[in-house]
XYZ file of C-alpha atoms in Angstrom:
733
model
C 0.184 -0.322 0.220
C 1.229 3.467 -0.867
C 0.365 6.884 -0.161
C -0.181 9.216 -2.964
C 0.400 13.172 -3.013
C -2.140 15.516 -3.995
C -1.540 19.088 -5.025
C -3.310 22.188 -5.163
C -4.659 23.264 -8.339
C -3.265 26.537 -9.895
C -3.460 29.390 -7.821
C -4.212 32.819 -8.881
C -1.562 35.545 -8.484
C -2.083 39.242 -7.146
C -3.720 41.289 -9.995
C -1.163 44.274 -10.573
C -2.904 47.145 -12.577
C -0.667 49.131 -14.858
C -0.505 53.139 -14.143
C -2.495 55.462 -16.626
C 0.134 57.712 -18.193
C -0.546 61.008 -16.986
C 1.021 64.465 -16.920
C 1.643 64.101 -12.866
C 2.881 60.727 -11.870
C -0.061 59.230 -10.067
C -0.012 56.560 -6.961
C -0.491 53.076 -8.520
C -3.824 51.381 -6.970
C -3.481 48.476 -4.972
C -4.512 45.295 -6.559
C -7.266 43.571 -5.197
C -7.781 39.723 -4.933
C -10.195 37.802 -6.668
C -12.390 34.895 -6.483
C -10.896 31.749 -8.504
C -11.858 28.307 -9.405
C -10.032 25.219 -10.515
C -10.527 21.603 -11.586
C -7.690 18.766 -11.171
C -7.411 15.053 -11.835
C -4.933 12.910 -10.122
C -4.168 9.005 -10.613
C -1.532 6.592 -9.287
C -0.831 4.239 -6.368
C -1.906 5.749 -4.001
C -4.072 3.326 -1.983
C -4.374 5.620 0.851
C -6.036 8.384 -0.845
C -7.780 6.653 -3.789
C -6.221 5.121 -6.817
C -8.298 7.936 -8.851
C -9.782 11.010 -7.891
C -10.972 14.137 -9.476
C -11.486 17.647 -7.559
C -13.397 21.011 -8.297
C -12.491 24.157 -5.969
C -13.335 27.761 -5.141
C -10.939 29.988 -3.502
C -12.708 33.185 -1.869
C -10.991 36.259 -0.224
C -13.049 38.372 1.815
C -12.041 41.009 4.304
C -9.080 41.573 2.662
C -6.713 44.917 2.849
C -5.187 44.869 -0.814
C -1.343 44.150 -0.697
C -1.258 43.719 2.553
C -3.491 40.764 3.967
C -6.588 38.586 3.216
C -8.932 36.474 5.192
C -9.866 33.243 2.613
C -12.442 30.682 2.398
C -11.677 27.561 0.425
C -14.133 24.849 -0.815
C -13.783 21.597 -2.579
C -16.014 18.609 -3.930
C -13.756 15.443 -4.377
C -14.748 12.226 -6.664
C -12.989 8.975 -6.316
C -12.976 5.902 -8.905
C -13.677 3.812 -6.348
C -17.590 4.993 -5.940
C -16.625 7.556 -3.116
C -16.891 11.215 -2.541
C -15.656 13.897 -0.049
C -14.678 17.466 0.307
C -13.558 19.949 2.637
C -14.072 23.514 3.680
C -11.129 25.919 5.492
C -10.784 29.184 6.504
C -7.113 31.375 6.641
C -5.655 34.255 6.942
C -2.513 35.553 5.067
C -0.062 38.491 5.239
C 2.328 40.361 3.592
C 5.435 41.522 5.387
C 7.064 44.495 3.608
C 10.381 45.046 5.691
C 10.975 41.289 5.133
C 9.441 40.835 1.906
C 7.755 37.798 3.316
C 4.097 36.577 3.136
C 3.135 34.339 5.876
C -0.432 32.568 6.478
C -2.460 29.939 8.130
C -5.469 28.093 8.144
C -7.914 25.656 10.030
C -10.762 23.671 8.497
C -12.857 20.203 8.167
C -12.822 17.195 5.736
C -15.372 14.449 4.763
C -14.993 11.570 3.027
C -17.352 8.897 2.421
C -16.477 5.350 1.355
C -17.868 2.815 -0.884
C -18.773 0.591 2.256
C -21.269 3.786 3.279
C -18.988 4.969 5.940
C -18.312 8.739 6.645
C -15.240 9.689 8.269
C -14.199 13.592 9.379
C -11.277 15.466 10.004
C -9.821 18.617 11.093
C -6.821 20.093 9.431
C -4.465 22.812 10.483
C -1.385 24.329 9.262
C 0.836 27.638 8.186
C 3.253 28.385 5.555
C 5.756 30.880 5.376
C 6.978 32.010 1.744
C 9.885 34.243 -0.046
C 10.876 35.528 -3.303
C 12.654 32.307 -4.299
C 11.355 29.414 -1.816
C 8.382 28.440 0.497
C 8.085 26.596 3.390
C 4.778 25.024 4.655
C 3.598 22.609 7.578
C -0.164 20.910 7.682
C -1.377 18.716 10.000
C -4.333 16.117 9.855
C -6.371 15.003 13.055
C -9.309 12.657 12.375
C -11.988 12.777 14.643
C -15.001 10.286 15.965
C -14.383 6.818 15.141
C -11.369 6.611 13.502
C -11.693 2.728 12.859
C -14.780 1.126 10.853
C -15.556 -2.471 10.124
C -16.658 -2.502 6.757
C -17.206 -5.982 5.840
C -16.868 -9.469 7.385
C -16.784 -12.865 5.850
C -16.785 -16.507 7.642
C -15.880 -19.826 6.704
C -16.062 -23.020 8.192
C -14.004 -26.100 7.656
C -15.189 -29.552 9.883
C -12.686 -32.350 10.266
C -13.957 -35.576 11.267
C -11.639 -38.538 12.658
C -12.819 -41.957 13.284
C -11.621 -43.986 16.058
C -11.827 -47.080 18.010
C -13.719 -48.786 15.014
C -15.182 -52.189 16.337
C -17.848 -54.767 15.086
C -20.954 -55.373 17.189
C -23.962 -57.323 15.940
C -24.346 -56.256 12.442
C -22.960 -53.210 12.737
C -19.690 -51.165 12.762
C -19.538 -48.847 15.523
C -16.922 -45.870 15.902
C -16.183 -42.720 18.147
C -16.040 -39.873 16.218
C -13.595 -36.942 16.783
C -15.111 -33.690 15.437
C -13.280 -30.431 14.930
C -15.220 -27.568 13.597
C -12.656 -24.286 12.567
C -14.269 -21.476 11.835
C -12.452 -18.409 10.340
C -13.740 -14.760 10.378
C -12.292 -12.091 8.041
C -12.973 -8.640 9.096
C -12.146 -5.655 6.539
C -11.649 -2.470 8.598
C -11.136 0.922 7.021
C -8.948 3.077 9.764
C -8.709 7.423 9.328
C -4.851 7.897 9.441
C -3.791 10.959 11.227
C -0.567 12.989 10.673
C 1.389 15.832 9.467
C 3.569 17.361 6.496
C 6.605 19.242 6.357
C 8.139 20.417 2.907
C 10.304 23.295 1.210
C 10.172 24.166 -1.932
C 12.220 26.363 -4.835
C 11.572 27.521 -8.139
C 13.937 25.440 -10.875
C 12.625 27.040 -14.333
C 10.915 29.946 -14.625
C 9.500 31.540 -18.506
C 7.395 34.244 -19.708
C 4.445 31.921 -19.585
C 5.118 29.299 -17.115
C 7.440 27.973 -14.298
C 8.658 24.678 -12.602
C 8.552 24.070 -8.565
C 10.333 21.648 -6.816
C 9.216 20.210 -3.084
C 10.809 18.049 -1.040
C 9.761 17.058 2.424
C 9.271 14.896 5.332
C 5.642 13.374 6.666
C 4.719 11.467 9.699
C 1.347 8.899 9.978
C -0.331 8.016 12.737
C -2.407 4.591 12.023
C -4.166 2.652 14.461
C -3.284 -0.831 15.241
C -0.332 -0.334 12.581
C 1.636 2.230 14.366
C 3.528 5.507 13.572
C 5.753 5.780 10.529
C 8.071 8.655 9.004
C 8.237 9.062 5.160
C 10.049 11.011 2.661
C 8.050 13.012 -0.348
C 9.673 14.635 -3.448
C 7.725 16.557 -6.134
C 7.548 18.395 -9.346
C 4.750 20.848 -10.046
C 4.770 22.543 -13.257
C 2.381 25.756 -14.564
C 1.720 26.297 -17.947
C 0.069 29.022 -19.707
C -1.253 30.611 -16.824
C -4.229 28.102 -16.325
C -2.640 24.779 -16.500
C -0.844 22.312 -13.883
C 0.930 19.392 -13.902
C 2.394 17.555 -11.407
C 4.688 14.590 -10.374
C 5.193 12.983 -6.812
C 6.980 10.065 -5.492
C 6.601 9.033 -1.556
C 8.231 6.538 0.734
C 7.156 5.019 4.086
C 7.187 1.985 6.084
C 3.628 1.200 5.782
C 2.467 2.424 2.239
C 5.782 1.682 0.858
C 6.931 3.521 -2.382
C 4.121 5.358 -4.147
C 4.083 7.503 -7.747
C 1.309 9.711 -8.286
C 0.838 12.141 -11.216
C -1.781 15.077 -11.300
C -3.394 17.542 -13.874
C -5.026 20.785 -13.179
C -6.793 23.556 -14.503
C -8.090 27.216 -13.793
C -11.747 26.781 -14.540
C -12.860 30.502 -13.928
C -11.746 33.710 -12.055
C -8.407 35.120 -11.627
C -5.623 33.349 -13.470
C -1.647 33.799 -13.010
C -1.754 35.818 -16.329
C -1.636 39.421 -14.478
C 1.423 38.103 -12.562
C 4.291 37.308 -15.227
C 6.641 37.502 -12.673
C 6.391 35.412 -9.373
C 6.740 38.293 -6.744
C 6.260 37.762 -2.908
C 3.040 39.795 -3.079
C 1.491 37.830 -5.635
C 1.641 34.946 -3.214
C -0.893 36.213 -0.941
C -3.571 35.141 -3.454
C -2.037 31.746 -3.500
C -4.236 28.652 -2.276
C -3.602 25.960 0.405
C -1.263 23.065 -0.437
C -2.006 19.890 1.491
C -3.479 16.163 1.312
C -7.201 17.264 0.224
C -8.636 13.234 1.400
C -8.606 11.847 3.951
C -5.972 9.105 3.989
C -7.295 5.690 4.622
C -5.736 2.427 5.773
C -7.593 -0.631 4.734
C -6.611 -3.741 7.265
C -8.044 -7.246 7.780
C -7.990 -8.974 11.140
C -8.102 -13.328 10.542
C -9.126 -14.680 13.712
C -9.594 -18.448 13.904
C -11.965 -20.551 16.504
C -11.941 -24.042 16.861
C -14.519 -26.051 18.584
C -13.907 -29.824 19.274
C -16.333 -32.577 20.442
C -16.602 -36.230 20.733
C -19.666 -38.574 19.596
C -19.415 -42.305 21.024
C -20.796 -44.913 19.823
C -21.739 -43.846 16.268
C -23.069 -46.207 13.525
C -21.349 -46.362 10.410
C -23.222 -45.114 7.263
C -23.407 -45.633 3.806
C -22.290 -42.305 2.123
C -24.033 -43.356 -1.159
C -27.367 -44.512 0.282
C -27.272 -42.510 3.930
C -28.381 -46.027 4.918
C -26.198 -48.258 8.098
C -23.861 -50.378 6.777
C -25.014 -53.963 7.146
C -22.131 -56.669 8.208
C -23.011 -60.310 7.797
C -19.752 -62.068 9.621
C -18.669 -65.358 8.455
C -15.704 -67.561 9.903
C -14.249 -70.530 8.456
C -15.039 -73.638 10.634
C -17.893 -71.779 12.669
C -20.930 -73.929 13.093
C -24.379 -72.625 13.072
C -24.297 -68.755 13.563
C -26.817 -66.012 12.637
C -24.174 -63.697 10.844
C -23.423 -61.440 13.842
C -19.865 -60.862 14.990
C -20.775 -62.515 18.039
C -22.053 -65.736 16.449
C -20.603 -65.669 12.562
C -21.726 -68.164 9.961
C -19.658 -70.667 8.980
C -20.147 -70.832 5.125
C -20.723 -67.563 2.914
C -23.927 -68.946 1.404
C -25.587 -68.540 4.334
C -24.388 -64.891 4.409
C -25.717 -64.827 0.242
C -28.658 -66.161 1.643
C -29.961 -63.264 3.601
C -28.196 -60.502 1.861
C -30.063 -57.660 0.481
C -29.772 -56.006 -2.942
C -29.809 -52.287 -1.191
C -26.155 -51.417 -1.552
C -25.398 -51.559 2.291
C -24.706 -55.260 3.022
C -20.753 -56.506 3.180
C -20.422 -60.250 3.876
C -17.380 -59.823 5.871
C -15.394 -63.381 5.494
C -12.667 -64.405 8.131
C -10.927 -67.743 7.504
C -10.976 -68.994 10.867
C -9.323 -72.336 10.434
C -9.850 -72.773 6.863
C -11.378 -75.721 6.413
C -12.491 -74.552 2.900
C -15.986 -73.343 1.654
C -18.359 -73.831 -0.829
C -18.976 -71.834 -3.929
C -21.875 -68.768 -3.957
C -23.545 -66.489 -6.287
C -22.930 -62.994 -5.177
C -26.549 -60.863 -5.185
C -26.484 -57.742 -6.990
C -25.161 -54.831 -4.833
C -23.431 -56.997 -2.553
C -19.857 -56.871 -1.434
C -17.866 -60.230 -0.076
C -14.865 -59.074 1.163
C -12.168 -61.275 3.226
C -9.892 -60.297 6.289
C -7.111 -61.487 4.266
C -6.247 -58.327 2.517
C -6.659 -54.798 3.935
C -10.124 -53.714 3.370
C -11.647 -50.072 3.399
C -14.978 -48.920 3.396
C -16.095 -45.537 2.846
C -18.084 -43.865 6.000
C -20.273 -41.434 5.861
C -18.554 -38.239 7.590
C -15.559 -39.950 8.162
C -14.118 -41.173 4.715
C -12.170 -44.242 3.751
C -11.127 -46.367 6.798
C -9.509 -49.576 7.185
C -12.172 -52.444 8.462
C -11.415 -53.774 11.734
C -9.526 -56.995 11.684
C -8.585 -57.217 8.211
C -5.017 -57.502 6.636
C -4.197 -60.693 8.490
C -2.557 -62.357 5.102
C -4.570 -65.456 5.677
C -7.129 -65.692 2.213
C -10.151 -67.721 2.968
C -9.942 -70.907 0.894
C -13.013 -71.553 -1.619
C -12.454 -75.217 -2.811
C -16.043 -76.595 -2.092
C -19.220 -77.066 -4.117
C -19.480 -75.257 -7.198
C -22.243 -73.091 -8.568
C -23.682 -72.718 -12.265
C -25.037 -69.697 -13.809
C -25.866 -68.361 -17.654
C -24.636 -72.254 -18.667
C -21.476 -71.807 -16.535
C -20.130 -73.670 -13.899
C -17.787 -72.114 -11.062
C -16.620 -71.315 -8.061
C -18.295 -67.606 -7.518
C -20.574 -65.712 -9.564
C -20.624 -62.033 -9.948
C -23.693 -59.482 -9.633
C -24.119 -56.329 -10.800
C -22.633 -54.002 -8.447
C -20.641 -56.827 -6.850
C -17.371 -57.167 -5.466
C -15.050 -60.100 -4.600
C -11.891 -59.419 -2.630
C -9.230 -61.400 -0.927
C -10.179 -65.074 -1.491
C -8.255 -68.219 -2.415
C -10.472 -69.583 -5.310
C -9.720 -73.234 -6.509
C -11.473 -75.451 -9.073
C -10.114 -78.591 -10.118
C -13.036 -80.031 -12.694
C -12.797 -79.927 -16.235
C -14.504 -76.770 -17.739
C -14.934 -75.254 -14.319
C -13.984 -71.415 -13.914
C -13.112 -69.625 -10.877
C -14.859 -66.502 -10.973
C -17.890 -65.737 -13.515
C -19.897 -62.954 -14.581
C -22.483 -63.209 -17.199
C -24.268 -59.934 -18.168
C -23.028 -58.236 -15.340
C -22.435 -54.608 -14.878
C -19.890 -52.646 -12.150
C -18.377 -55.693 -10.917
C -15.185 -55.407 -8.915
C -12.555 -58.499 -8.795
C -9.678 -57.747 -6.549
C -6.828 -59.517 -4.831
C -7.843 -62.688 -5.082
C -5.293 -65.889 -5.704
C -7.052 -67.851 -8.391
C -6.248 -71.358 -9.284
C -7.736 -73.839 -12.404
C -6.556 -77.011 -12.915
C -8.982 -78.746 -15.076
C -8.767 -78.844 -18.755
C -11.187 -77.147 -21.472
C -11.809 -73.698 -20.893
C -11.442 -73.989 -17.109
C -10.640 -70.106 -17.052
C -9.570 -68.408 -14.009
C -11.830 -64.935 -14.505
C -14.515 -65.828 -17.047
C -17.044 -62.833 -17.848
C -19.242 -63.400 -20.982
C -21.827 -60.626 -23.039
C -23.896 -63.227 -24.200
C -27.221 -62.711 -26.636
C -27.908 -59.175 -26.629
C -26.405 -58.680 -22.772
C -24.006 -56.283 -21.338
C -21.404 -56.649 -19.281
C -19.668 -53.270 -18.429
C -17.451 -51.009 -15.880
C -15.947 -54.440 -15.036
C -12.487 -53.826 -12.734
C -10.224 -56.553 -12.556
C -7.097 -55.871 -10.135
C -4.284 -57.018 -8.056
C -5.003 -60.969 -8.772
C -3.108 -63.598 -9.267
C -4.228 -66.236 -11.225
C -2.902 -69.648 -12.545
C -4.137 -72.307 -14.903
C -2.858 -75.653 -15.079
C -4.762 -77.313 -17.463
C -5.004 -77.260 -21.608
C -7.342 -74.874 -23.283
C -8.075 -72.358 -20.438
C -7.164 -68.831 -19.991
C -6.462 -66.922 -17.060
C -8.674 -64.339 -17.943
C -11.269 -64.586 -20.716
C -13.713 -62.184 -21.701
C -16.336 -62.859 -24.576
C -18.602 -60.777 -26.043
C -20.744 -63.147 -27.745
C -23.357 -61.743 -29.587
C -23.767 -59.185 -26.490
C -21.274 -56.042 -25.307
C -18.599 -55.847 -23.202
C -17.271 -52.580 -22.727
C -15.302 -50.004 -20.398
C -13.247 -52.803 -18.856
C -9.981 -52.318 -16.951
C -7.515 -54.929 -16.146
C -4.488 -53.813 -14.270
C -1.929 -55.193 -11.871
C -2.709 -58.333 -12.053
C -0.362 -61.549 -12.188
C -1.369 -64.581 -14.601
C 0.071 -67.667 -15.490
C -0.949 -70.038 -17.839
C 1.470 -73.322 -18.305
C -0.630 -75.578 -20.577
C -1.235 -76.222 -24.204
C -3.446 -73.431 -25.712
C -3.753 -71.760 -22.653
C -3.594 -67.715 -23.095
C -2.920 -65.567 -20.257
C -5.493 -62.734 -21.222
C -8.104 -63.048 -23.714
C -10.442 -60.441 -25.325
C -12.704 -62.036 -27.753
C -15.656 -60.612 -29.879
C -17.631 -62.864 -32.037
C -21.475 -63.441 -33.428
C -21.928 -60.099 -34.001
C -20.537 -59.172 -30.770
C -19.365 -55.769 -29.645
C -16.233 -55.269 -27.597
C -14.882 -51.570 -26.873
C -13.046 -49.631 -24.330
C -10.780 -52.025 -22.900
C -7.365 -50.968 -20.588
C -4.625 -53.827 -20.241
C -2.064 -51.990 -18.466
C 0.909 -53.087 -16.221
C -0.426 -56.848 -15.676
C 2.612 -59.845 -15.774
C 1.668 -62.346 -18.140
C 3.378 -65.875 -18.613
C 2.646 -68.622 -20.561
C 4.757 -71.984 -20.853
C 2.402 -74.180 -22.973
C 2.588 -74.749 -26.634
C 0.532 -72.549 -29.050
C -0.081 -70.493 -25.697
C -0.576 -66.601 -26.241
C 0.187 -64.106 -23.503
C -2.193 -60.989 -24.356
C -4.620 -62.324 -27.148
C -7.148 -60.103 -28.751
C -9.439 -61.275 -31.374
C -12.889 -60.738 -33.320
C -14.817 -62.591 -35.927
C -17.881 -60.999 -37.501
C -17.860 -58.607 -34.955
C -16.401 -55.325 -33.716
C -13.636 -54.820 -31.040
C -12.102 -51.348 -30.711
C -10.722 -48.713 -28.295
C -8.422 -51.227 -26.531
C -5.026 -49.983 -24.773
C -2.243 -52.457 -24.151
C 0.219 -50.944 -21.963
C 3.279 -51.388 -19.676
C 2.905 -55.139 -19.042
C 5.504 -57.599 -19.122
C 4.740 -60.755 -21.270
C 6.875 -63.782 -21.264
C 6.087 -67.189 -23.444
C 8.178 -69.987 -23.422
C 6.360 -72.449 -25.037
C 6.815 -73.768 -29.156
C 4.279 -73.171 -31.658
C 2.462 -75.758 -33.489
C 0.981 -73.535 -36.072
C 2.026 -69.638 -37.323
C 0.683 -66.996 -34.890
C 0.931 -68.914 -31.672
C 2.831 -68.482 -28.447
C 2.973 -64.716 -29.532
C 3.516 -62.290 -26.702
C 0.978 -59.541 -27.947
C -1.400 -61.221 -30.280
C -3.928 -58.830 -32.814
C -6.478 -60.770 -34.588
C -9.380 -59.797 -36.839
C -10.902 -63.040 -38.431
C -13.862 -63.729 -40.955
C -14.732 -60.115 -41.847
C -14.108 -59.078 -37.930
C -13.253 -55.275 -37.449
C -10.484 -54.540 -34.731
C -9.648 -50.804 -34.816
C -8.192 -48.094 -32.577
C -5.773 -50.487 -30.910
C -2.675 -49.077 -28.908
C 0.201 -51.487 -27.840
C 2.673 -48.997 -25.771
C 5.203 -49.711 -23.615
C 5.028 -53.099 -23.015
C 7.791 -55.639 -22.350
C 7.779 -58.937 -24.440
C 9.954 -61.946 -24.728
C 9.077 -65.094 -26.435
C 11.229 -68.084 -26.854
C 9.624 -70.936 -28.874
C 9.929 -71.677 -32.439
C 7.922 -69.532 -34.472
C 6.747 -67.461 -31.713
C 6.435 -63.652 -32.533
C 6.669 -60.998 -30.000
C 3.814 -58.759 -31.332
C 1.463 -60.485 -34.315
C -0.719 -58.288 -36.132
C -3.022 -60.614 -38.238
C -5.847 -60.525 -40.625
C -7.466 -63.649 -41.547
C -10.701 -64.517 -43.753
C -11.565 -60.942 -44.711
C -10.596 -59.564 -41.421
C -9.803 -55.583 -41.004
C -7.465 -53.947 -38.293
C -6.881 -50.156 -38.707
C -5.800 -47.439 -36.841
C -2.975 -49.881 -34.760
C -0.794 -47.980 -33.108
C 2.934 -49.921 -31.978
C 5.213 -47.694 -30.054
C 7.653 -47.814 -27.101
C 7.802 -51.420 -26.665
C 10.556 -53.600 -25.870
C 10.866 -56.733 -27.498
C 13.999 -58.708 -25.689
C 13.977 -61.800 -27.831
C 11.353 -63.542 -30.403
C 11.463 -67.127 -31.287
C 10.884 -65.977 -34.859
C 9.831 -62.044 -35.444
C 10.036 -59.124 -33.148
C 7.021 -57.621 -34.998
C 5.205 -59.796 -37.654
C 2.149 -58.047 -39.951
C 0.174 -60.830 -41.783
C -2.515 -60.403 -44.207
C -3.977 -63.714 -46.036
C -7.005 -63.027 -47.904
C -8.065 -60.315 -50.837
C -10.830 -58.481 -48.235
C -8.449 -58.462 -45.375
C -6.657 -55.184 -44.549
C -4.169 -53.922 -42.073
C -3.387 -50.357 -41.336
C -0.532 -49.489 -39.006
C -1.118 -45.502 -37.769
C 1.862 -45.521 -35.536
C 5.150 -47.394 -35.528
C 7.935 -45.472 -33.334
C 10.124 -45.767 -30.314
C 10.144 -49.937 -29.940
C 13.576 -51.870 -29.716
C 14.357 -55.263 -31.051
C 17.116 -57.003 -28.941
C 17.053 -60.384 -30.457
C 14.846 -61.909 -32.619
C 15.108 -65.073 -34.620
C 15.932 -67.302 -31.665
C 15.391 -70.086 -34.077
C 16.248 -69.530 -37.647
C 14.797 -67.156 -40.037
C 13.464 -64.063 -37.764
C 13.208 -60.361 -38.402
C 13.242 -57.209 -36.306
C 10.091 -56.612 -38.549
C 8.405 -58.631 -41.028
C 5.424 -57.952 -43.513
C 3.844 -60.520 -45.340
C 1.166 -59.886 -47.775
C -0.832 -62.379 -49.078
C -3.904 -63.221 -51.299
C -4.370 -59.844 -52.949
C -4.897 -58.322 -49.431
C -3.745 -54.525 -48.091
C -1.505 -53.517 -45.450
C -0.893 -49.711 -45.236
C 1.830 -49.075 -43.031
C 1.989 -45.276 -42.316
C 6.011 -43.844 -41.955
C 7.112 -47.552 -43.218
C 10.411 -45.731 -44.793
C 11.154 -44.251 -41.240
C 10.989 -47.429 -39.403
C 14.750 -47.884 -39.033
C 15.292 -44.199 -37.900
C 12.701 -44.187 -35.373
C 12.900 -47.297 -33.849
C 15.639 -49.294 -32.181
C 17.597 -52.352 -33.471
C 15.065 -52.715 -36.299
C 17.665 -53.413 -38.982
C 16.358 -56.334 -40.331
C 13.457 -55.667 -42.102
C 11.463 -57.887 -44.612
C 8.473 -57.678 -47.107
C 6.842 -54.186 -47.479
C 3.062 -52.639 -47.313
C 1.022 -52.147 -50.192
C 0.880 -48.486 -49.396
C 2.365 -45.970 -46.959
C -0.582 -43.411 -46.181
C -0.098 -40.204 -44.268
C -2.854 -41.530 -41.805
C -5.018 -44.441 -41.468
C -8.864 -44.264 -42.526
C-alpha cells in the first residue's frame, strides 16, 4: 500500500494594475484579490487516498486589505473512482511583511470522506506557510475525529474435520467414536482514518514568460491505529503552464504504504488567472491557495480470527455415504458352526450370508478364514460386497471417509474349494452380480470346464486381490466374463489378482462378447500364469455379432509356458472390437508353436470379416522363446480388418521368430499401422529365419503402414526388415 500526494490546483496571483499615463505621476492603485475556481485530476498508486480522484475547488478572498493581508475561504468537492466522494472547507489568513519581503499565513478546516462501504470519516485540518521570493516552506496537520476505525465487511468460513477412532463390530453394525473439529475462520475488513503531518520546502527550478516549474522536498509522519507510527519522505515537481494549466508528479515512500508514484493535472476553470502576474513576486503569493493532502487518508486493514470447536461423539454407527443408510455386516468365519451372521456368532459358510443379503447396496459379507477348512462356492447378489480379512479392506464411511475395516490384513485368504455353482450355463466357484465385489479369496477349481470367477451379463463388478487357480482342462478359466445373447458386461474392474491355470485350453482371463456387449473394462496390476497347451494369459474376444469396446489392459505380468499359448490375445470374428489399450505389461511366452501365430507375446487378430480398430500397444516388455513365436503379431485372416493400430515404445527382448510380424491372408483383408515408433528389438530369430519387422501380404490383401520408410530411424534395433506394405499413407482411415 502506498501514499499518494495530492497537489493544489493552480493558484491565482495578485493582480497588478498598470498605471495610466498622465502629466502628473499618480500613486498605483493597490490590486485586489479576486475569487478563483479550479479543477484537478489525479491518478497513481495512492491506495490511502484513492487510486484515481478528481476535484473542483473554489478560492474566495474576503475582508482583505489589498497588497497587505486577506482572509479567505476554500471549498472543494472530491470524487473517487472507487465509488467514493468527499470534500473539505477551510478558513485561512495571509499577510505580507513588507520589511522582510515575506508572506506568512495559516488555516483551519474540516474534511469529509464517504467510502464505498457507506462509511463517513471526518477530520480537522490546520497548517501554516512562509513564502519568500525564491522559496516556500509549509506545515500541515491532519487530525481525524470521531470513530477512526470502522469494520466495513466480514466473511466467515467453516472447515469441518472428522476423525473416526476405535472402530469395532457389534452385531451386524460397525461402531466408532467420532472426533469432530470445526474450524471457524472470520475475516474482518476495516477502514481506518490516518492522522499525520507533513513538512516541506520548495523553490522554483525554471521560469519563463508563460510558466514555471517548482521542486518540493519534505518529510511526513503517519499515525495509524493498530499499525503504529511511520516517518516518510516525499519529493515532487509542479509545473504551471500558460497561466491556466498545472501538471505534477510525486514520489513518496514510508514503511507502511511503501513507495508510491502519483501524477496530477489541474486547470483554472474561472476567475482570476496567473496571467496578471508574469513574474512571481512575493506579494503575489497572498492569493495562493493552501497546498495539502485534500482527502482523508485511509488505511485498509484485515483481521483474521480462528475459532476451533472440538467434540467427541461415541458409539456412532457407520453409514453408507451413497445411500445414507447404515452399513450391514454379515460375518462369516471358516470352521464356525451354525451362527446368525453377527460378529459375536458368525456363519460358517458364505452361502449362509448371501442367502439373507439384501440388494439395497448396504450389505457386506465379511469373511474370516478361521481354521480355513475350505468353503462352498456362491453367487453374489446384486449390490453386495464379499470381502475377506485376508487383505486390507477399506470402506467409505459417511462423515469420516475411507477407513480400514477392523481385523483386515491378516494375510490368510479364505479358501473356496467346495461345492460349485452354475450361472448362465457356466460352472464355477463364484458368480458376480451387478455392482458386486469379490476381494481377498483363495479360489480353486479342479474339474473340467470349471471357472474360478464367472460374470454373465453383469455390470459394475470388481474382482480384486484374489488368488485364483484352475486345474481342469477345457476352458477352465480363472476369470470368465460373458456378454451373451444381447446382454451387456460393463464397467468391470479386475485388479491385483494372482491367477494360475494348469489345464489345457484354459485362459487366465477370458472376456467374451458372444453376440452381446462388453465395454469399459479395466484390467490392471494382475499376475497371470498359463502353463499348458493352448492356454492364454489374457484373452479379449468378440464374435457372433458381439461388440467389445473400451478396454485398458495395463501393468500386468503374464507368463505362458505351453505350446500355442499366447500372452495377451485380442481377437474378433464377424464382430467389432475397438478402443483397446495394451500398456506397460510384461509378457513372457516360452512354449513352442504348433502353427504360425501361436505362442505370441501380444497377438492382435481379426478373423472372418471382423473389425478390430483403434488399438494401441505401448510400453510393453515382451519376450518369446518358442519356435515360430512372435513378439507382437498383427494378423488379418478371412477378410478381417485391423485399422488404426499403434505400436510404440515397446521392448521386444527376444522373439522365437519375428519381433513384430504383420500378416494378411485374403483379398478382403486389410491392415493399417498408424504409428510405429520408439520400439526396440533386441534378439529376434532365436530360431532361424527371424526379423525385427516382417510384413507378409498374401492373397491380394492390403497392408498400409504409415511411416514405413522411417522404421529404422524411428525405432531401435530394427535393422532386419523383410517385406513391404502395399501403401504408405499419411494416416489411417
